C-alpha cells in the first residue's frame, strides 16, 4: 500500500461546530476519491461518531485525514487523537450496547462495522487514537462473530 502526500488535513475537534466541519470534510474528500453515496454516508457516520467520542470522552483533540492507495483502489484513512483519560476496558467499549454516557452505545462498535479497517490504541491516563480506513468501491467489511 502506498499513501498519497501523507497527512492531507488536520482538523481540530474542540466544539460541536468542529464536528460539523469534520463531517463536511470527510464527505467532500470521499466524494473526490470516487466513493459512492452509500460508502460516503457510512464513512461520514463513522467519522461523526468517532469525532463526538474524541470531544465528549477525550476532552477534544484532532482528526487527521490521509489519502491512501492499495493497488488501483483509493481510500481514506482517518485518525482521531485525544489526550483524554483513555479507555480502561477496550473489549467492553467495543461491545454492542455499551455506553459510558447518555449515548446509544453504537460509537466504537458501530463505527468499526462501517469501515474496512479499524485500529484503536488507548492507554488509560494517556489518551486514545482511533484509525479507520475505507476503500472506494470495495464491498463492505464482513460481519464479525461476537
Tab-separated table of C-alpha atoms in Angstrom:
chain	number	residue	atom	x	y	z
A	1	UNK	CA	0.000	0.000	0.000
A	2	UNK	CA	1.243	3.457	-0.750
A	3	UNK	CA	-0.037	6.667	0.668
A	4	UNK	CA	-0.736	9.945	-1.037
A	5	UNK	CA	1.084	13.005	0.217
A	6	UNK	CA	0.896	11.983	3.871
A	7	UNK	CA	-1.484	13.728	6.200
A	8	UNK	CA	-3.502	15.999	3.954
A	9	UNK	CA	-5.560	17.715	6.629
A	10	UNK	CA	-5.600	18.044	10.380
A	11	UNK	CA	-8.853	19.331	11.812
A	12	UNK	CA	-9.296	20.349	15.444
A	13	UNK	CA	-12.080	18.756	17.461
A	14	UNK	CA	-12.790	21.199	20.288
A	15	UNK	CA	-16.503	22.086	19.890
A	16	UNK	CA	-19.792	20.908	18.405
A	17	UNK	CA	-19.101	23.174	15.411
A	18	UNK	CA	-15.873	21.280	14.769
A	19	UNK	CA	-17.975	18.095	14.464
A	20	UNK	CA	-19.844	19.743	11.576
A	21	UNK	CA	-16.534	20.602	9.861
A	22	UNK	CA	-15.282	17.019	10.318
A	23	UNK	CA	-18.407	15.578	8.658
A	24	UNK	CA	-18.247	18.061	5.772
A	25	UNK	CA	-14.551	17.492	5.167
A	26	UNK	CA	-14.885	13.690	5.186
A	27	UNK	CA	-17.872	13.776	2.798
A	28	UNK	CA	-16.049	16.058	0.354
A	29	UNK	CA	-12.831	14.021	0.467
A	30	UNK	CA	-14.710	10.741	-0.040
A	31	UNK	CA	-16.684	12.161	-2.972
A	32	UNK	CA	-13.484	13.426	-4.624
A	33	UNK	CA	-11.974	9.930	-4.375
A	34	UNK	CA	-14.977	8.285	-6.025
A	35	UNK	CA	-16.778	6.827	-3.015
A	36	UNK	CA	-20.422	6.093	-3.844
A	37	UNK	CA	-23.175	7.769	-1.843
A	38	UNK	CA	-23.713	4.781	0.490
A	39	UNK	CA	-19.957	4.431	1.150
A	40	UNK	CA	-19.708	8.186	1.784
A	41	UNK	CA	-22.582	8.014	4.258
A	42	UNK	CA	-21.029	5.083	6.130
A	43	UNK	CA	-17.665	6.822	6.409
A	44	UNK	CA	-19.216	10.148	7.445
A	45	UNK	CA	-21.314	8.350	10.082
A	46	UNK	CA	-18.251	6.585	11.489
A	47	UNK	CA	-16.281	9.848	11.460
A	48	UNK	CA	-19.106	11.662	13.213
A	49	UNK	CA	-19.288	9.048	15.984
A	50	UNK	CA	-15.523	8.995	16.464
A	51	UNK	CA	-15.235	12.785	16.443
A	52	UNK	CA	-18.003	13.018	19.055
A	53	UNK	CA	-16.163	10.444	21.205
A	54	UNK	CA	-12.965	12.485	20.826
A	55	UNK	CA	-14.788	15.585	22.038
A	56	UNK	CA	-17.022	14.131	24.755
A	57	UNK	CA	-14.871	11.354	26.218
A	58	UNK	CA	-11.394	12.538	25.251
A	59	UNK	CA	-11.866	16.211	26.072
A	60	UNK	CA	-11.110	17.238	22.492
A	61	UNK	CA	-8.297	16.502	20.093
A	62	UNK	CA	-7.965	16.353	16.320
A	63	UNK	CA	-8.636	14.292	13.195
A	64	UNK	CA	-6.000	13.604	10.560
A	65	UNK	CA	-7.097	12.798	7.006
A	66	UNK	CA	-4.892	10.842	4.622
A	67	UNK	CA	-5.435	9.641	1.042
A	68	UNK	CA	-4.145	6.060	0.739
A	69	UNK	CA	-3.835	3.777	-2.282
A	70	UNK	CA	-3.790	-0.029	-2.435
A	71	UNK	CA	-3.112	-1.237	-5.958
A	72	UNK	CA	-5.579	0.737	-8.044
A	73	UNK	CA	-8.022	1.388	-5.189
A	74	UNK	CA	-8.189	4.759	-3.452
A	75	UNK	CA	-9.011	5.021	0.215
A	76	UNK	CA	-9.340	7.462	3.054
A	77	UNK	CA	-7.614	6.950	6.381
A	78	UNK	CA	-8.939	8.977	9.299
A	79	UNK	CA	-7.131	9.132	12.620
A	80	UNK	CA	-8.847	10.573	15.691
A	81	UNK	CA	-6.468	11.530	18.507
A	82	UNK	CA	-7.115	12.797	22.017
A	83	UNK	CA	-5.114	13.082	25.226
A	84	UNK	CA	-8.043	12.201	27.489
A	85	UNK	CA	-8.413	9.513	30.118
A	86	UNK	CA	-8.123	6.595	27.674
A	87	UNK	CA	-10.376	3.541	27.502
A	88	UNK	CA	-9.981	1.284	30.554
A	89	UNK	CA	-11.730	-1.768	29.002
A	90	UNK	CA	-11.454	-1.718	25.215
A	91	UNK	CA	-13.291	-5.023	24.717
A	92	UNK	CA	-16.255	-3.721	26.694
A	93	UNK	CA	-16.179	-0.364	24.884
A	94	UNK	CA	-16.348	-2.159	21.501
A	95	UNK	CA	-19.291	-4.340	22.510
A	96	UNK	CA	-22.763	-3.574	21.158
A	97	UNK	CA	-24.995	-1.698	23.547
A	98	UNK	CA	-22.163	-0.427	25.748
A	99	UNK	CA	-22.308	3.234	26.645
A	100	UNK	CA	-20.291	5.214	29.142
A	101	UNK	CA	-22.628	8.177	28.875
A	102	UNK	CA	-26.000	9.170	27.509
A	103	UNK	CA	-25.446	7.680	24.041
A	104	UNK	CA	-26.915	4.622	22.411
A	105	UNK	CA	-23.736	2.574	22.701
A	106	UNK	CA	-23.137	2.493	18.947
A	107	UNK	CA	-19.977	4.657	18.882
A	108	UNK	CA	-16.910	2.408	18.657
A	109	UNK	CA	-18.602	-0.881	17.748
A	110	UNK	CA	-20.902	0.760	15.226
A	111	UNK	CA	-18.055	2.734	13.696
A	112	UNK	CA	-15.973	-0.431	13.377
A	113	UNK	CA	-18.738	-2.055	11.300
A	114	UNK	CA	-18.958	0.924	8.937
A	115	UNK	CA	-15.323	0.891	7.756
A	116	UNK	CA	-12.923	-1.636	6.220
A	117	UNK	CA	-10.102	-1.240	8.759
A	118	UNK	CA	-10.337	-0.183	12.402
A	119	UNK	CA	-7.496	0.129	14.931
A	120	UNK	CA	-7.695	1.534	18.466
A	121	UNK	CA	-4.664	2.407	20.577
A	122	UNK	CA	-5.649	3.517	24.060
A	123	UNK	CA	-3.747	3.745	27.299
A	124	UNK	CA	-5.638	4.656	30.462
A	125	UNK	CA	-4.461	8.095	31.530
A	126	UNK	CA	-2.637	8.750	28.256
A	127	UNK	CA	-5.322	9.210	25.591
A	128	UNK	CA	-6.730	7.363	22.635
A	129	UNK	CA	-6.032	7.091	18.929
A	130	UNK	CA	-8.582	5.508	16.592
A	131	UNK	CA	-7.530	4.904	12.978
A	132	UNK	CA	-10.101	3.890	10.370
A	133	UNK	CA	-9.681	3.237	6.667
A	134	UNK	CA	-12.325	2.861	3.982
A	135	UNK	CA	-11.725	1.907	0.370
A	136	UNK	CA	-13.682	3.256	-2.605
A	137	UNK	CA	-15.528	0.551	-4.497
A	138	UNK	CA	-14.768	-2.368	-2.170
A	139	UNK	CA	-17.573	-4.462	-0.658
A	140	UNK	CA	-18.486	-3.844	2.986
A	141	UNK	CA	-16.469	-5.331	5.820
A	142	UNK	CA	-17.602	-8.870	6.683
A	143	UNK	CA	-19.669	-9.119	9.865
A	144	UNK	CA	-17.594	-10.339	12.791
A	145	UNK	CA	-18.694	-13.146	15.073
A	146	UNK	CA	-19.499	-11.941	18.569
